[in-house]
Amino acid sequence: SKGKAGGKAAAASSGGSKGKAGGGGKAAAAAAANGGGGGGGGQTRLRHIRANEQRIQAEWEKARPFEVNPCFNEDGSPKPKFMVTFPYPYMNGRLHLGHAFSLTKAEFATGYKRIKGFNALFPFGFHCTGMPIQAAANKLKAEIAKYGNPPQFPVEESTAASSKASSGKKKAKVAAKASGSSYQWQTLVKMNIPEEEVAEFAEPIKWLNFFPPFGMKDLKKFGAAIDWRRSFITTAVNPFYNAFVEWQFRQLKQSDKISFGKRPCIYSPLDGQVCADHDRAEGEGVGPQEYTLIKLRVKEPLPGKLGALAGQNVFLAPATLRPETMYGQTNCFVLPDGDYGAFKWANGDVLVMSHRSAKGLAHQSYQNVDYAEKWGETNCLLELKGWDILGIPLSAPRAPYDTVYTLPLLSISMGKGTGVVTSVPSDAPDDYVALKELQAKPEFRAKFNLTDEMVMPYHVVPIINITVPATDKGEDGWSSDQAAEFWSEKLGIKTAGERQKLDEAKRKTYNTGFTFGVMLVGKYKGEKVNVAKTKEKLDMVDAGEALIYNEPEGFVKSRTGEECVVAMTDQWYLRYGEEEWKQSVLSHVNDPSKFQPYSQEILDRFNFTLGWLKEWACSRLFGLGTQLPWDEKWVIESLSDSTIYMAYYTIANHLQGPDNLSGDKPSPSGITADQLNDGVFNYIFLRGPYPASCTIPEAKLEAMRAEFEYWYPMDLRVSGKDLIGNHLTMALYNHAAIWKDRPELWPRGYYTNGHVNLNNAKMSKSTGNFLMLEEAVEKFSADATRYALADAGDSLEDANFETDVANSATMMLYLEEQFAADVAEQRKQGKLRSGELFKVDQQVLNEMNRLIDEADGFFERMLWRDGVNAGSSLYRNLRDFYREWCSKMGVPMHADVIIRWLETSVVMLSPICPHFAEVVWGMLGNSGSVLRATWPETQPVDPRSARELQFLLKSVKHLRGIASKEKVKNPKRVHIYIADQYTDWKVDTLKQMQTLWNPSTRSLPEKKQLLSALTSWVAEDASRNKKLVMQFASFMADEAKQVGFSALETEILVDQRAILEESREYISKHLINNLTLDVVFISISDTASIVGPEKKWRASEPMKPSVFLE
């Protein structure tokens, strides 16, 4: 039966059944005796598996099977190759299960392609560019300066006792969670770094020298099929890679893909520079959001506390995403308990807004004119609470009312916008409901000292008509000039506390307003909202009634712990979004002959990203990395130096070679970094001429060029889905720029996956629900961890690593090895059957062919869980049946069947569990490594044989289920009733299903679509019983999925009686545990010979016999 690839039942089934022919019984008993503890399968089993893995890894270290070079046929043509890469992990810590989950997709693909006959390359590097390491080192340096070495951190009294000295050395006191403190020193200590060594990490170079070697160690322990000769670290510390990045950027600049100017960027004021995705502690993927800041003039004389500002131009400054709606303003909202300030700007205006938004605005400008008197600094003239500005009169641009007032709104977030909200109740459901509440509740107005004249005269003003047509999905159309009121009334919203309904109303009005809205008022009356919006904004800005203001579209925190703002900064930026450049990339990713996204959802995300990704700030003022070659005060940021480094992998073995991550050892080719220049790289990567002044022999450059030309393009890049919005799309852009005239060198495929949970919960160090890669290997073994990762999931949805699956896999691998040893011994002793094959032998071989082909198809599509289910779990279920069948029939397993099963199962599992596969491959007497084996060859699947086996398996399972419910004491005999013909309504149903069969895909529609089509068919004839038809059709659809079109034949082509007769003894011993029954087969077409109750025999159906015990 189907099930999770690593499920407990599937793993436990490897224990085998007892019996002279089945094998595995002794192994199962021995395994049970070893139970208890580590890895869920006993310490003995785990130690045995780990010892095997260590032995195999030692053999690999000598044989170097993963070090691959270009291979050619005798005629000089290149042998098929497969190059897969994975975004190099950032080296501010050890690798964890999250890294391993995404990495295994590349790892499994490498192993699979290798046994499919490809020359498969999986290179791997380590990323050190950017702010994370620099920020962590700076933080540690500051801690040591403040608290000493070792530091004495402040600690609450209640937790002071938890800090103790160990081994005579004074430990740094650790602040408890309750204190809210977090220290870099603690983080490093938790990584098991010796305390006396921690202080050295105050220098960034320590991180670069320390963590990458651990990354190599962990991945080797994991059994990763990586060509380590091609590994390197980034930054200027590695002069070879540094030269490569400099060449890349000079190429981009020469192609006019890089420009300089002011652009809105996410910015860390504390760091004094742009904060890109990989420089952030929180908020990766968040970009600038543009608002229009409306200037609501406070009418004179300035009331209350604002009187201190007399003589100045004072405005409340709400930020809006909908400047075209200002014609409908009825009031302004503030948060009564919110903290505000009156800030003076360079043009003399005073704007009342939140301190947070003022800080952001101080870093911005418009048309190269800064808003602040001094860029980056605010000038707060007056501190205010929301209470101080309630009920003040305002003049609002575009508003139909001469005066509007500030009113209270308790749902305002001071972490979004300016803390001031202009109210347009015609098109904003929150505004509509809040205004109506104030108008309906005099006690609420009195609480905030509001007079009736401030609230009661104001009514909804129609400004936009939204007419939405009905959809083909059954959604009704609608039309309104006051959409917020329309949806608030329709959804029955009465108070501002009905958040879910308000969000629904907001979605309805905002989304449709932009798409279907038409202006009813103003200069652009009659124009669509999506056209008028920008025009209204620019008109207001030009008239001095508004400002352009940006802030992050979500919360962003830098690695130094500060909330980021949007700043308008001088910046070198890549011109992503440029129309011709963008179109070339769009054309590439949407051409199936050139690019494989592996799912429509992934492709949709790339198209979406290509639609919005624009100019990208590619440089920083400090941090680790490569200096911009033409402007060395700038450092290239961490995403921008990581777009075409896959090409560098193809020559890194020539320039750096093994155990030379930082390039500080002699090059294998005798080349020094100072010999590398644009001419050299142009020769290698762009088919340029041999540089006239080159000091590197042309033969060496030719060797590197040949290697690049052999391996490129990159066939597959594997990554988490979060990189679609930056790195992966940027890599497409940069390949299209560097190799503009050779699109055949652009990436051929991207596979992205979701994040991985641990036991259905998010991985978190703070909660303890976390696994480092090395820890997982020690706890479960490398192969069991890999197996559980394959089982975790493959889609863009978040996957789930289950420790129960890993534990079961540990047991399964041990028992499967023992089973292989048992079979090898039986073959040696001549105890396996040979000669003529029984029908069941043939059927099992045929089913093996089907499952091999099925696993092949899943692996090809990167569906590892489904592939492992077919090629391991279901494959073992088939073996378990065969073993039990032979045992209960009293015959040995046939050598041709069980040896083929063992060898094919090992080869199919080798990409997932390579250590186990190596062990069993050798155990079966094969020479050489299983890594050099080829995917099992198969014969065309015989549909009739497949259906015969499915009939036997399902019949026995069905009959056993019925027998277990029969209340017959000490039964001696079983009558099995066989039906040979379908009833008329079933024949009609099968004929209808045949019309839905797709011969090109050799399949029926998906179950949901199939049943929907049949529902319409059933409705055409009142005599058809929908419930019965659906049940039968669902059952037969499952049959067709396994055996093909033959399942839909209206005549029974399977000799049911002959199949059951051959397995009579098996059936007699299998239906009821520990009982052997006398079996009688009866055809219900021969009514004269029927014995037993009519109810029993009439329950039989074609391919689904019934049973009667006596």
Tab-separated table of C-alpha atoms in Angstrom, residues 11-294:
chain	number	residue	atom	x	y	z
A	11	ALA	CA	10.751	0.311	7.862
A	12	ALA	CA	9.582	-2.381	10.241
A	13	SER	CA	8.521	-4.579	7.327
A	14	SER	CA	12.195	-5.092	6.544
A	15	GLY	CA	12.393	-7.382	9.519
A	16	GLY	CA	10.926	-10.092	7.376
A	17	SER	CA	8.782	-13.092	8.135
A	18	LYS	CA	9.991	-16.339	9.533
A	19	GLY	CA	10.303	-19.385	7.341
A	20	LYS	CA	12.866	-21.418	5.526
A	21	ALA	CA	12.499	-19.561	2.255
A	22	GLY	CA	11.791	-16.011	3.278
A	23	GLY	CA	15.010	-15.005	4.966
A	24	GLY	CA	15.377	-12.149	7.406
A	25	GLY	CA	13.835	-13.894	10.386
A	26	LYS	CA	17.107	-14.203	12.318
A	27	ALA	CA	18.027	-10.645	11.469
A	28	ALA	CA	14.728	-9.391	12.815
A	29	ALA	CA	15.140	-11.323	16.047
A	30	ALA	CA	18.687	-10.085	16.496
A	31	ALA	CA	17.595	-6.541	15.823
A	32	ALA	CA	14.889	-6.762	18.454
A	33	ALA	CA	17.428	-7.973	20.993
A	34	ASN	CA	19.565	-4.895	20.329
A	35	GLY	CA	16.736	-2.425	20.998
A	36	GLY	CA	16.757	0.721	23.069
A	37	GLY	CA	18.248	4.181	22.773
A	38	GLY	CA	19.961	6.237	20.106
A	39	GLY	CA	18.600	6.747	16.672
A	40	GLY	CA	15.377	4.940	17.505
A	41	GLY	CA	16.835	1.604	16.377
A	42	GLY	CA	19.199	0.799	19.193
A	43	GLN	CA	22.756	1.898	19.817
A	44	THR	CA	24.144	-1.294	18.291
A	45	ARG	CA	22.376	-0.731	14.984
A	46	LEU	CA	23.343	2.924	14.888
A	47	ARG	CA	26.987	2.191	15.684
A	48	HIS	CA	27.031	-0.473	12.975
A	49	ILE	CA	25.623	1.892	10.351
A	50	ARG	CA	27.940	4.732	11.360
A	51	ALA	CA	30.932	2.408	11.200
A	52	ASN	CA	29.935	1.432	7.666
A	53	GLU	CA	29.587	5.085	6.692
A	54	GLN	CA	32.982	5.984	8.096
A	55	ARG	CA	34.570	3.059	6.252
A	56	ILE	CA	32.893	3.985	2.967
A	57	GLN	CA	33.857	7.654	3.366
A	58	ALA	CA	37.476	6.623	3.936
A	59	GLU	CA	37.323	4.631	0.689
A	60	TRP	CA	35.843	7.633	-1.129
A	61	GLU	CA	38.586	9.848	0.255
A	62	LYS	CA	41.105	7.587	-1.465
A	63	ALA	CA	39.199	6.884	-4.686
A	64	ARG	CA	37.874	10.466	-5.131
A	65	PRO	CA	34.742	9.356	-7.047
A	66	PHE	CA	33.176	12.816	-6.902
A	67	GLU	CA	36.113	14.563	-8.575
A	68	VAL	CA	34.945	14.713	-12.167
A	69	ASN	CA	36.562	16.093	-15.286
A	70	PRO	CA	35.308	16.598	-18.835
A	71	CYS	CA	34.780	13.278	-20.621
A	72	PHE	CA	34.701	12.696	-24.357
A	73	ASN	CA	33.753	9.889	-26.703
A	74	GLU	CA	36.265	8.283	-29.070
A	75	ASP	CA	35.107	10.609	-31.852
A	76	GLY	CA	35.864	13.634	-29.685
A	77	SER	CA	32.252	14.524	-28.918
A	78	PRO	CA	31.517	15.355	-25.277
A	79	LYS	CA	29.818	12.740	-23.159
A	80	PRO	CA	26.543	13.935	-21.627
A	81	LYS	CA	27.140	16.047	-18.540
A	82	PHE	CA	25.078	17.394	-15.681
A	83	MET	CA	26.174	20.344	-13.564
A	84	VAL	CA	24.142	21.208	-10.471
A	85	THR	CA	24.840	23.979	-7.964
A	86	PHE	CA	23.497	25.156	-4.630
A	87	PRO	CA	23.756	28.729	-3.252
A	88	TYR	CA	26.866	28.734	-1.149
A	89	PRO	CA	25.906	28.955	2.534
A	90	TYR	CA	26.912	31.920	4.634
A	91	MET	CA	29.785	31.137	6.950
A	92	ASN	CA	28.754	32.729	10.229
A	93	GLY	CA	28.081	29.361	11.814
A	94	ARG	CA	27.846	25.603	11.298
A	95	LEU	CA	25.530	23.976	8.769
A	96	HIS	CA	22.126	22.909	10.054
A	97	LEU	CA	19.192	20.784	8.909
A	98	GLY	CA	17.706	23.675	6.926
A	99	HIS	CA	20.843	23.843	4.790
A	100	ALA	CA	20.795	20.064	4.402
A	101	PHE	CA	17.171	19.943	3.282
A	102	SER	CA	17.659	22.218	0.272
A	103	LEU	CA	21.133	20.879	-0.410
A	104	THR	CA	19.871	17.283	-0.690
A	105	LYS	CA	17.786	18.235	-3.717
A	106	ALA	CA	21.050	18.963	-5.546
A	107	GLU	CA	22.769	16.016	-3.898
A	108	PHE	CA	20.052	13.536	-4.922
A	109	ALA	CA	19.946	14.957	-8.455
A	110	THR	CA	23.714	14.460	-8.773
A	111	GLY	CA	23.525	10.817	-7.748
A	112	TYR	CA	20.506	10.136	-9.925
A	113	LYS	CA	22.002	11.720	-13.029
A	114	ARG	CA	25.254	9.837	-12.465
A	115	ILE	CA	23.546	6.436	-12.569
A	116	LYS	CA	21.529	7.622	-15.572
A	117	GLY	CA	24.786	7.881	-17.492
A	118	PHE	CA	25.666	11.548	-17.031
A	119	ASN	CA	29.050	12.914	-16.062
A	120	ALA	CA	27.664	14.644	-12.968
A	121	LEU	CA	29.334	17.572	-11.209
A	122	PHE	CA	28.313	19.066	-7.875
A	123	PRO	CA	30.725	21.847	-6.790
A	124	PHE	CA	30.365	23.764	-3.537
A	125	GLY	CA	31.656	27.057	-2.155
A	126	PHE	CA	31.333	29.128	1.018
A	127	HIS	CA	29.986	32.666	1.175
A	128	CYS	CA	31.630	35.255	3.427
A	129	THR	CA	30.753	38.520	1.668
A	130	GLY	CA	28.617	41.196	3.296
A	131	MET	CA	27.675	42.430	6.725
A	132	PRO	CA	26.678	39.382	8.819
A	133	ILE	CA	30.243	38.352	9.726
A	134	GLN	CA	31.423	41.944	9.985
A	135	ALA	CA	28.465	42.873	12.214
A	136	ALA	CA	28.941	39.836	14.447
A	137	ALA	CA	32.656	40.561	14.823
A	138	ASN	CA	31.927	44.215	15.632
A	139	LYS	CA	29.304	43.204	18.168
A	140	LEU	CA	31.720	40.819	19.884
A	141	LYS	CA	34.434	43.485	19.917
A	142	ALA	CA	32.038	45.922	21.579
A	143	GLU	CA	31.013	43.317	24.182
A	144	ILE	CA	34.641	42.636	25.104
A	145	ALA	CA	35.346	46.370	25.348
A	146	LYS	CA	32.360	46.859	27.627
A	147	TYR	CA	32.285	43.686	29.706
A	148	GLY	CA	35.867	42.393	29.602
A	149	ASN	CA	37.513	39.193	28.392
A	150	PRO	CA	35.979	36.869	29.377
A	151	PRO	CA	32.988	39.186	29.708
A	152	GLN	CA	30.963	39.598	32.877
A	153	PHE	CA	27.491	40.177	31.509
A	154	PRO	CA	24.735	41.664	33.690
A	155	VAL	CA	22.505	38.929	35.048
A	156	GLU	CA	19.343	38.937	37.094
A	157	GLU	CA	19.653	37.808	40.710
A	158	SER	CA	17.355	34.851	40.179
A	159	THR	CA	19.529	33.469	37.421
A	160	ALA	CA	22.976	34.306	38.762
A	161	ALA	CA	23.345	30.841	40.230
A	162	SER	CA	23.090	29.298	36.782
A	163	SER	CA	26.468	30.742	35.773
A	164	LYS	CA	29.165	28.517	37.196
A	165	ALA	CA	32.853	28.008	36.753
A	166	SER	CA	33.914	24.903	34.862
A	167	SER	CA	37.282	23.115	34.738
A	168	GLY	CA	38.820	25.874	36.847
A	169	LYS	CA	38.081	28.514	34.210
A	170	LYS	CA	35.791	31.434	34.974
A	171	LYS	CA	32.825	31.287	32.613
A	172	ALA	CA	31.121	34.375	31.217
A	173	LYS	CA	27.850	34.918	33.008
A	174	VAL	CA	24.923	34.357	30.705
A	175	ALA	CA	21.975	36.699	30.927
A	176	ALA	CA	18.677	34.912	31.268
A	177	LYS	CA	15.971	35.251	28.663
A	178	ALA	CA	13.953	37.211	31.160
A	179	SER	CA	16.461	40.039	31.010
A	180	GLY	CA	15.934	40.391	27.269
A	181	SER	CA	19.686	40.446	26.595
A	182	SER	CA	21.459	38.559	23.826
A	183	TYR	CA	25.207	38.471	23.361
A	184	GLN	CA	27.425	37.395	20.488
A	185	TRP	CA	29.795	35.757	22.992
A	186	GLN	CA	26.981	33.459	24.112
A	187	THR	CA	26.117	32.553	20.539
A	188	LEU	CA	29.667	31.446	19.812
A	189	VAL	CA	29.932	29.477	23.056
A	190	LYS	CA	26.740	27.622	22.100
A	191	MET	CA	28.503	26.580	18.892
A	192	ASN	CA	30.958	24.652	21.093
A	193	ILE	CA	33.783	27.069	20.384
A	194	PRO	CA	36.345	26.893	23.220
A	195	GLU	CA	35.878	29.917	25.451
A	196	GLU	CA	39.531	30.809	25.347
A	197	GLU	CA	39.211	31.063	21.549
A	198	VAL	CA	36.017	33.163	21.400
A	199	ALA	CA	37.731	36.550	21.651
A	200	GLU	CA	39.595	35.836	18.396
A	201	PHE	CA	36.261	36.120	16.545
A	202	ALA	CA	36.322	39.874	17.114
A	203	GLU	CA	38.361	39.864	13.895
A	204	PRO	CA	36.344	38.900	10.762
A	205	ILE	CA	39.226	36.902	9.297
A	206	LYS	CA	38.820	34.385	12.125
A	207	TRP	CA	35.328	33.524	10.892
A	208	LEU	CA	36.614	32.989	7.351
A	209	ASN	CA	39.325	30.639	8.518
A	210	PHE	CA	37.208	28.798	11.093
A	211	PHE	CA	33.761	27.936	9.709
A	212	PRO	CA	34.364	26.919	6.046
A	213	PRO	CA	36.582	23.941	6.999
A	214	PHE	CA	33.839	22.820	9.376
A	215	GLY	CA	31.370	23.108	6.505
A	216	MET	CA	33.531	20.754	4.451
A	217	LYS	CA	33.869	18.357	7.352
A	218	ASP	CA	30.116	18.271	8.015
A	219	LEU	CA	29.259	17.705	4.360
A	220	LYS	CA	31.815	14.917	3.979
A	221	LYS	CA	30.332	13.300	7.080
A	222	PHE	CA	26.948	13.621	5.414
A	223	GLY	CA	28.249	11.776	2.343
A	224	ALA	CA	27.776	14.701	-0.044
A	225	ALA	CA	28.931	14.000	-3.613
A	226	ILE	CA	30.934	17.226	-3.893
A	227	ASP	CA	34.019	17.876	-6.011
A	228	TRP	CA	36.032	19.634	-3.291
A	229	ARG	CA	38.801	20.656	-5.708
A	230	ARG	CA	36.467	23.396	-6.894
A	231	SER	CA	35.634	24.855	-3.463
A	232	PHE	CA	36.516	28.377	-2.346
A	233	ILE	CA	35.519	31.209	-0.066
A	234	THR	CA	34.477	34.654	-1.260
A	235	THR	CA	35.798	38.155	-0.430
A	236	ALA	CA	39.131	39.821	-1.197
A	237	VAL	CA	40.781	37.301	1.147
A	238	ASN	CA	40.648	34.934	-1.848
A	239	PRO	CA	42.634	36.770	-4.572
A	240	PHE	CA	41.538	34.369	-7.336
A	241	TYR	CA	37.812	34.775	-6.740
A	242	ASN	CA	38.328	38.471	-6.091
A	243	ALA	CA	39.822	38.871	-9.569
A	244	PHE	CA	36.885	36.974	-11.078
A	245	VAL	CA	34.330	39.278	-9.410
A	246	GLU	CA	36.224	42.385	-10.512
A	247	TRP	CA	36.183	41.097	-14.104
A	248	GLN	CA	32.435	40.415	-13.875
A	249	PHE	CA	31.693	43.959	-12.721
A	250	ARG	CA	33.864	45.586	-15.328
A	251	GLN	CA	31.952	43.568	-17.927
A	252	LEU	CA	28.626	44.755	-16.500
A	253	LYS	CA	29.766	48.368	-16.503
A	254	GLN	CA	31.051	48.134	-20.059
A	255	SER	CA	27.640	46.738	-21.047
A	256	ASP	CA	25.967	49.774	-19.442
A	257	LYS	CA	24.240	47.596	-16.848
A	258	ILE	CA	25.550	49.605	-13.876
A	259	SER	CA	24.827	53.256	-13.130
A	260	PHE	CA	25.338	55.747	-10.313
A	261	GLY	CA	22.812	58.046	-8.659
A	262	LYS	CA	20.374	58.544	-5.801
A	263	ARG	CA	17.915	55.729	-5.288
A	264	PRO	CA	15.591	54.714	-2.429
A	265	CYS	CA	17.201	51.807	-0.572
A	266	ILE	CA	16.687	49.994	2.713
A	267	TYR	CA	19.248	51.671	4.949
A	268	SER	CA	20.774	51.128	8.370
A	269	PRO	CA	21.486	54.525	10.010
A	270	LEU	CA	23.722	52.893	12.612
A	271	ASP	CA	25.849	51.185	9.964
A	272	GLY	CA	25.682	54.247	7.743
A	273	GLN	CA	25.004	52.248	4.603
A	274	VAL	CA	22.452	50.339	2.560
A	275	CYS	CA	21.208	47.127	4.210
A	276	ALA	CA	20.665	44.475	1.531
A	277	ASP	CA	18.787	41.210	2.038
A	278	HIS	CA	21.721	39.219	3.375
A	279	ASP	CA	22.768	42.063	5.694
A	280	ARG	CA	19.525	41.761	7.653
A	281	ALA	CA	18.644	40.007	10.876
A	282	GLU	CA	14.954	40.336	9.949
A	283	GLY	CA	13.056	41.380	6.853
A	284	GLU	CA	14.783	39.573	3.991
A	285	GLY	CA	12.985	40.347	0.741
A	286	VAL	CA	11.430	43.579	2.052
A	287	GLY	CA	11.826	46.540	-0.290
A	288	PRO	CA	10.951	50.260	-0.250
A	289	GLN	CA	7.262	51.200	-0.335
A	290	GLU	CA	6.386	54.599	-1.773
A	291	TYR	CA	3.732	56.691	-0.028
A	292	THR	CA	2.333	60.137	-0.724
A	293	LEU	CA	2.644	62.281	2.403
A	294	ILE	CA	-0.326	64.698	2.388
